mmCIF file of N, CA and C in Angstrom:
data_model
loop_
_atom_site.group_PDB
_atom_site.id
_atom_site.type_symbol
_atom_site.label_atom_id
_atom_site.label_comp_id
_atom_site.label_asym_id
_atom_site.label_seq_id
_atom_site.Cartn_x
_atom_site.Cartn_y
_atom_site.Cartn_z
ATOM 1 N N MET N 162 162.550 -144.018 12.276
ATOM 2 C CA MET N 162 161.234 -144.489 12.657
ATOM 3 C C MET N 162 161.383 -145.745 13.518
ATOM 4 N N LYS N 163 160.600 -145.806 14.575
ATOM 5 C CA LYS N 163 160.668 -146.932 15.492
ATOM 6 C C LYS N 163 159.881 -148.106 14.938
ATOM 7 N N ASN N 164 160.403 -149.284 15.218
ATOM 8 C CA ASN N 164 159.690 -150.476 14.770
ATOM 9 C C ASN N 164 158.626 -150.868 15.801
ATOM 10 N N LYS N 165 157.802 -151.824 15.436
ATOM 11 C CA LYS N 165 156.678 -152.238 16.270
ATOM 12 C C LYS N 165 157.132 -152.748 17.643
ATOM 13 N N LYS N 166 158.241 -153.439 17.675
ATOM 14 C CA LYS N 166 158.767 -153.975 18.934
ATOM 15 C C LYS N 166 159.171 -152.841 19.884
ATOM 16 N N GLU N 167 159.814 -151.805 19.353
ATOM 17 C CA GLU N 167 160.218 -150.647 20.164
ATOM 18 C C GLU N 167 158.997 -149.880 20.684
ATOM 19 N N ILE N 168 158.018 -149.696 19.814
ATOM 20 C CA ILE N 168 156.797 -148.993 20.209
ATOM 21 C C ILE N 168 156.068 -149.777 21.297
ATOM 22 N N ASN N 169 155.980 -151.085 21.140
ATOM 23 C CA ASN N 169 155.328 -151.939 22.132
ATOM 24 C C ASN N 169 156.058 -151.865 23.472
ATOM 25 N N ALA N 170 157.379 -151.866 23.431
ATOM 26 C CA ALA N 170 158.173 -151.778 24.660
ATOM 27 C C ALA N 170 157.927 -150.434 25.350
ATOM 28 N N GLU N 171 157.879 -149.351 24.583
ATOM 29 C CA GLU N 171 157.609 -148.031 25.149
ATOM 30 C C GLU N 171 156.214 -147.977 25.765
ATOM 31 N N PHE N 172 155.249 -148.562 25.076
ATOM 32 C CA PHE N 172 153.876 -148.606 25.575
ATOM 33 C C PHE N 172 153.840 -149.262 26.951
ATOM 34 N N HIS N 173 154.462 -150.413 27.066
ATOM 35 C CA HIS N 173 154.448 -151.149 28.332
ATOM 36 C C HIS N 173 155.262 -150.437 29.414
ATOM 37 N N THR N 174 156.333 -149.782 29.023
ATOM 38 C CA THR N 174 157.128 -149.030 29.994
ATOM 39 C C THR N 174 156.317 -147.874 30.566
ATOM 40 N N ILE N 175 155.608 -147.151 29.712
ATOM 41 C CA ILE N 175 154.771 -146.047 30.186
ATOM 42 C C ILE N 175 153.660 -146.580 31.088
ATOM 43 N N ASN N 176 153.042 -147.691 30.701
ATOM 44 C CA ASN N 176 152.006 -148.267 31.550
ATOM 45 C C ASN N 176 152.579 -148.647 32.919
ATOM 46 N N ASN N 177 153.781 -149.198 32.930
ATOM 47 C CA ASN N 177 154.416 -149.550 34.203
ATOM 48 C C ASN N 177 154.686 -148.313 35.060
ATOM 49 N N ILE N 178 155.080 -147.216 34.417
ATOM 50 C CA ILE N 178 155.314 -145.962 35.144
ATOM 51 C C ILE N 178 154.006 -145.468 35.757
ATOM 52 N N LEU N 179 152.916 -145.541 34.983
ATOM 53 C CA LEU N 179 151.614 -145.118 35.505
ATOM 54 C C LEU N 179 151.164 -146.026 36.647
ATOM 55 N N MET N 180 151.432 -147.313 36.535
ATOM 56 C CA MET N 180 151.071 -148.236 37.608
ATOM 57 C C MET N 180 151.860 -147.938 38.875
ATOM 58 N N GLU N 181 153.106 -147.576 38.724
ATOM 59 C CA GLU N 181 153.935 -147.215 39.870
ATOM 60 C C GLU N 181 153.405 -145.929 40.521
ATOM 61 N N TRP N 182 153.012 -144.958 39.706
ATOM 62 C CA TRP N 182 152.454 -143.691 40.192
ATOM 63 C C TRP N 182 151.130 -143.954 40.909
ATOM 64 N N ASN N 183 150.225 -144.667 40.238
ATOM 65 C CA ASN N 183 148.972 -145.176 40.788
ATOM 66 C C ASN N 183 148.221 -144.168 41.667
ATOM 67 N N PRO N 184 147.761 -143.055 41.105
ATOM 68 C CA PRO N 184 147.087 -142.033 41.914
ATOM 69 C C PRO N 184 145.768 -142.497 42.530
ATOM 70 N N LEU N 185 145.199 -143.579 42.019
ATOM 71 C CA LEU N 185 143.946 -144.089 42.570
ATOM 72 C C LEU N 185 144.160 -145.136 43.657
ATOM 73 N N GLY N 186 145.392 -145.611 43.786
ATOM 74 C CA GLY N 186 145.668 -146.624 44.795
ATOM 75 C C GLY N 186 145.060 -147.979 44.473
ATOM 76 N N VAL N 187 144.935 -148.300 43.197
ATOM 77 C CA VAL N 187 144.371 -149.579 42.764
ATOM 78 C C VAL N 187 145.321 -150.704 43.170
ATOM 79 N N GLU N 188 144.749 -151.806 43.609
ATOM 80 C CA GLU N 188 145.559 -152.951 44.016
ATOM 81 C C GLU N 188 145.169 -154.190 43.223
ATOM 82 N N GLY N 189 146.044 -155.151 43.225
ATOM 83 C CA GLY N 189 145.764 -156.439 42.611
ATOM 84 C C GLY N 189 145.863 -156.418 41.096
ATOM 85 N N PRO N 190 145.304 -157.446 40.468
ATOM 86 C CA PRO N 190 145.403 -157.603 39.009
ATOM 87 C C PRO N 190 144.793 -156.452 38.214
ATOM 88 N N ALA N 191 143.816 -155.757 38.783
ATOM 89 C CA ALA N 191 143.169 -154.653 38.070
ATOM 90 C C ALA N 191 144.136 -153.517 37.772
ATOM 91 N N LEU N 192 145.212 -153.415 38.552
ATOM 92 C CA LEU N 192 146.176 -152.330 38.348
ATOM 93 C C LEU N 192 146.784 -152.362 36.956
ATOM 94 N N ARG N 193 147.044 -153.545 36.413
ATOM 95 C CA ARG N 193 147.681 -153.679 35.102
ATOM 96 C C ARG N 193 146.897 -152.945 34.020
ATOM 97 N N ASP N 194 145.573 -152.936 34.119
ATOM 98 C CA ASP N 194 144.733 -152.335 33.078
ATOM 99 C C ASP N 194 144.163 -150.969 33.445
ATOM 100 N N GLU N 195 144.334 -150.544 34.680
ATOM 101 C CA GLU N 195 143.670 -149.338 35.166
ATOM 102 C C GLU N 195 144.021 -148.087 34.365
ATOM 103 N N TYR N 196 145.271 -147.914 33.993
ATOM 104 C CA TYR N 196 145.717 -146.670 33.346
ATOM 105 C C TYR N 196 146.095 -146.871 31.872
ATOM 106 N N ILE N 197 145.909 -148.066 31.357
ATOM 107 C CA ILE N 197 146.389 -148.415 30.010
ATOM 108 C C ILE N 197 145.739 -147.554 28.915
ATOM 109 N N GLY N 198 144.523 -147.111 29.127
ATOM 110 C CA GLY N 198 143.831 -146.296 28.135
ATOM 111 C C GLY N 198 144.444 -144.917 27.936
ATOM 112 N N TYR N 199 145.251 -144.478 28.890
ATOM 113 C CA TYR N 199 145.889 -143.165 28.804
ATOM 114 C C TYR N 199 147.237 -143.214 28.078
ATOM 115 N N VAL N 200 147.770 -144.400 27.909
ATOM 116 C CA VAL N 200 149.120 -144.554 27.354
ATOM 117 C C VAL N 200 149.249 -143.997 25.933
ATOM 118 N N PRO N 201 148.335 -144.276 25.001
ATOM 119 C CA PRO N 201 148.510 -143.744 23.642
ATOM 120 C C PRO N 201 148.644 -142.223 23.592
ATOM 121 N N LYS N 202 147.806 -141.513 24.347
ATOM 122 C CA LYS N 202 147.901 -140.043 24.328
ATOM 123 C C LYS N 202 149.209 -139.588 24.963
ATOM 124 N N ILE N 203 149.629 -140.237 26.026
ATOM 125 C CA ILE N 203 150.900 -139.891 26.656
ATOM 126 C C ILE N 203 152.043 -140.107 25.676
ATOM 127 N N MET N 204 151.984 -141.174 24.905
ATOM 128 C CA MET N 204 153.032 -141.429 23.902
ATOM 129 C C MET N 204 153.079 -140.304 22.880
ATOM 130 N N ARG N 205 151.919 -139.813 22.470
ATOM 131 C CA ARG N 205 151.882 -138.711 21.499
ATOM 132 C C ARG N 205 152.395 -137.409 22.107
ATOM 133 N N LEU N 206 152.112 -137.175 23.377
ATOM 134 C CA LEU N 206 152.473 -135.915 24.016
ATOM 135 C C LEU N 206 153.927 -135.861 24.487
ATOM 136 N N ARG N 207 154.648 -136.948 24.417
ATOM 137 C CA ARG N 207 156.038 -136.943 24.876
ATOM 138 C C ARG N 207 156.895 -135.940 24.115
ATOM 139 N N LYS N 208 156.507 -135.607 22.922
ATOM 140 C CA LYS N 208 157.283 -134.649 22.125
ATOM 141 C C LYS N 208 157.114 -133.224 22.638
ATOM 142 N N GLU N 209 156.106 -132.998 23.462
ATOM 143 C CA GLU N 209 155.797 -131.676 24.009
ATOM 144 C C GLU N 209 155.701 -131.778 25.531
ATOM 145 N N PRO N 210 156.832 -131.695 26.236
ATOM 146 C CA PRO N 210 156.817 -131.879 27.691
ATOM 147 C C PRO N 210 155.830 -130.985 28.442
ATOM 148 N N HIS N 211 155.688 -129.728 28.017
ATOM 149 C CA HIS N 211 154.748 -128.840 28.694
ATOM 150 C C HIS N 211 153.312 -129.344 28.531
ATOM 151 N N GLU N 212 152.962 -129.758 27.329
ATOM 152 C CA GLU N 212 151.617 -130.274 27.074
ATOM 153 C C GLU N 212 151.391 -131.580 27.840
ATOM 154 N N LEU N 213 152.410 -132.408 27.920
ATOM 155 C CA LEU N 213 152.317 -133.653 28.679
ATOM 156 C C LEU N 213 152.044 -133.342 30.151
ATOM 157 N N ARG N 214 152.781 -132.402 30.704
ATOM 158 C CA ARG N 214 152.594 -132.012 32.106
ATOM 159 C C ARG N 214 151.177 -131.490 32.330
ATOM 160 N N GLU N 215 150.705 -130.628 31.436
ATOM 161 C CA GLU N 215 149.352 -130.079 31.573
ATOM 162 C C GLU N 215 148.295 -131.178 31.462
ATOM 163 N N TYR N 216 148.504 -132.108 30.527
ATOM 164 C CA TYR N 216 147.571 -133.233 30.374
ATOM 165 C C TYR N 216 147.504 -134.045 31.665
ATOM 166 N N LEU N 217 148.645 -134.355 32.230
ATOM 167 C CA LEU N 217 148.667 -135.144 33.461
ATOM 168 C C LEU N 217 148.032 -134.384 34.613
ATOM 169 N N LYS N 218 148.309 -133.090 34.703
ATOM 170 C CA LYS N 218 147.775 -132.284 35.804
ATOM 171 C C LYS N 218 146.270 -132.104 35.705
ATOM 172 N N LYS N 219 145.794 -131.821 34.531
ATOM 173 C CA LYS N 219 144.393 -131.432 34.387
ATOM 174 C C LYS N 219 143.524 -132.561 33.859
ATOM 175 N N ASP N 220 143.785 -132.984 32.648
ATOM 176 C CA ASP N 220 142.896 -133.949 32.001
ATOM 177 C C ASP N 220 142.906 -135.310 32.677
ATOM 178 N N LEU N 221 144.082 -135.879 32.873
ATOM 179 C CA LEU N 221 144.158 -137.222 33.427
ATOM 180 C C LEU N 221 143.652 -137.253 34.862
ATOM 181 N N LEU N 222 144.160 -136.368 35.698
ATOM 182 C CA LEU N 222 143.728 -136.373 37.099
ATOM 183 C C LEU N 222 142.239 -136.082 37.226
ATOM 184 N N ASN N 223 141.730 -135.136 36.444
ATOM 185 C CA ASN N 223 140.301 -134.834 36.506
ATOM 186 C C ASN N 223 139.463 -136.014 36.043
ATOM 187 N N SER N 224 139.886 -136.692 34.986
ATOM 188 C CA SER N 224 139.104 -137.833 34.509
ATOM 189 C C SER N 224 139.138 -138.986 35.503
ATOM 190 N N LEU N 225 140.186 -139.038 36.320
ATOM 191 C CA LEU N 225 140.279 -140.066 37.353
ATOM 192 C C LEU N 225 139.551 -139.650 38.626
ATOM 193 N N GLY N 226 139.130 -138.384 38.684
ATOM 194 C CA GLY N 226 138.449 -137.885 39.871
ATOM 195 C C GLY N 226 139.401 -137.498 40.986
ATOM 196 N N VAL N 227 140.659 -137.244 40.624
ATOM 197 C CA VAL N 227 141.664 -136.837 41.597
ATOM 198 C C VAL N 227 141.853 -135.335 41.458
ATOM 199 N N THR N 228 141.754 -134.619 42.540
ATOM 200 C CA THR N 228 141.899 -133.172 42.517
ATOM 201 C C THR N 228 143.370 -132.792 42.483
ATOM 202 N N TYR N 229 143.723 -131.942 41.554
ATOM 203 C CA TYR N 229 145.095 -131.449 41.464
ATOM 204 C C TYR N 229 145.250 -130.275 42.404
ATOM 205 N N ASN N 230 146.254 -130.325 43.239
ATOM 206 C CA ASN N 230 146.541 -129.254 44.174
ATOM 207 C C ASN N 230 148.050 -129.055 44.178
ATOM 208 N N SER N 231 148.509 -127.932 43.652
ATOM 209 C CA SER N 231 149.949 -127.695 43.539
ATOM 210 C C SER N 231 150.639 -127.630 44.891
ATOM 211 N N GLU N 232 149.893 -127.388 45.942
ATOM 212 C CA GLU N 232 150.478 -127.299 47.271
ATOM 213 C C GLU N 232 150.531 -128.651 47.985
ATOM 214 N N SER N 233 149.924 -129.675 47.412
ATOM 215 C CA SER N 233 149.845 -130.970 48.088
ATOM 216 C C SER N 233 151.007 -131.894 47.734
ATOM 217 N N GLY N 234 151.972 -131.390 46.991
ATOM 218 C CA GLY N 234 153.059 -132.249 46.539
ATOM 219 C C GLY N 234 152.760 -132.874 45.186
ATOM 220 N N CYS N 235 151.588 -132.596 44.674
ATOM 221 C CA CYS N 235 151.188 -133.143 43.379
ATOM 222 C C CYS N 235 152.079 -132.605 42.266
ATOM 223 N N GLU N 236 152.463 -131.348 42.350
ATOM 224 C CA GLU N 236 153.327 -130.749 41.326
ATOM 225 C C GLU N 236 154.634 -131.524 41.219
ATOM 226 N N THR N 237 155.221 -131.855 42.363
ATOM 227 C CA THR N 237 156.465 -132.630 42.379
ATOM 228 C C THR N 237 156.237 -134.004 41.764
ATOM 229 N N ALA N 238 155.149 -134.651 42.143
ATOM 230 C CA ALA N 238 154.847 -135.986 41.614
ATOM 231 C C ALA N 238 154.648 -135.946 40.103
ATOM 232 N N ILE N 239 153.951 -134.917 39.605
ATOM 233 C CA ILE N 239 153.730 -134.775 38.160
ATOM 234 C C ILE N 239 155.063 -134.547 37.453
ATOM 235 N N CYS N 240 155.899 -133.674 37.997
ATOM 236 C CA CYS N 240 157.205 -133.404 37.381
ATOM 237 C C CYS N 240 158.056 -134.669 37.335
ATOM 238 N N GLU N 241 158.040 -135.440 38.396
ATOM 239 C CA GLU N 241 158.807 -136.698 38.420
ATOM 240 C C GLU N 241 158.254 -137.680 37.405
ATOM 241 N N LEU N 242 156.935 -137.730 37.282
ATOM 242 C CA LEU N 242 156.300 -138.613 36.318
ATOM 243 C C LEU N 242 156.688 -138.228 34.892
ATOM 244 N N VAL N 243 156.638 -136.933 34.599
ATOM 245 C CA VAL N 243 157.019 -136.448 33.268
ATOM 246 C C VAL N 243 158.480 -136.797 32.981
ATOM 247 N N GLU N 244 159.357 -136.594 33.952
ATOM 248 C CA GLU N 244 160.777 -136.918 33.754
ATOM 249 C C GLU N 244 160.966 -138.396 33.430
ATOM 250 N N LYS N 245 160.278 -139.265 34.140
ATOM 251 C CA LYS N 245 160.386 -140.708 33.876
ATOM 252 C C LYS N 245 159.923 -141.030 32.468
ATOM 253 N N ILE N 246 158.832 -140.412 32.062
ATOM 254 C CA ILE N 246 158.295 -140.675 30.715
ATOM 255 C C ILE N 246 159.247 -140.147 29.653
ATOM 256 N N LEU N 247 159.811 -138.981 29.867
ATOM 257 C CA LEU N 247 160.744 -138.410 28.886
ATOM 258 C C LEU N 247 162.045 -139.191 28.816
ATOM 259 N N GLU N 248 162.455 -139.813 29.893
ATOM 260 C CA GLU N 248 163.681 -140.616 29.898
ATOM 261 C C GLU N 248 163.564 -141.818 28.979
ATOM 262 N N ILE N 249 162.358 -142.311 28.774
ATOM 263 C CA ILE N 249 162.147 -143.461 27.885
ATOM 264 C C ILE N 249 162.626 -143.118 26.482
ATOM 265 N N LYS N 250 162.313 -141.911 26.056
ATOM 266 C CA LYS N 250 162.678 -141.461 24.705
ATOM 267 C C LYS N 250 164.192 -141.485 24.517
ATOM 268 N N ALA N 251 164.918 -141.139 25.574
ATOM 269 C CA ALA N 251 166.372 -141.065 25.490
ATOM 270 C C ALA N 251 167.019 -142.449 25.542
ATOM 271 N N ALA N 252 166.265 -143.429 26.003
ATOM 272 C CA ALA N 252 166.853 -144.777 26.154
ATOM 273 C C ALA N 252 167.004 -145.480 24.827
#
């Protein structure tokens, strides 16, 4: 079982990954908090990579108002995002 310090570090790492991805193009100080509300669910879904990918493709992008288009390079971006998130678990 992970301790509070490890969980907190993972939380912030995932938030940093989402900030780097930044599908809305948010700039400035607001970026730090823009995607933070999605982190808890992403942390729970890390155990199920397929579900995590589907969540990012459909639920997260739709709630942000970003249209998912597999032909626009979005599929590659989602796969890279999932890989980064899954790498945290291995660290």
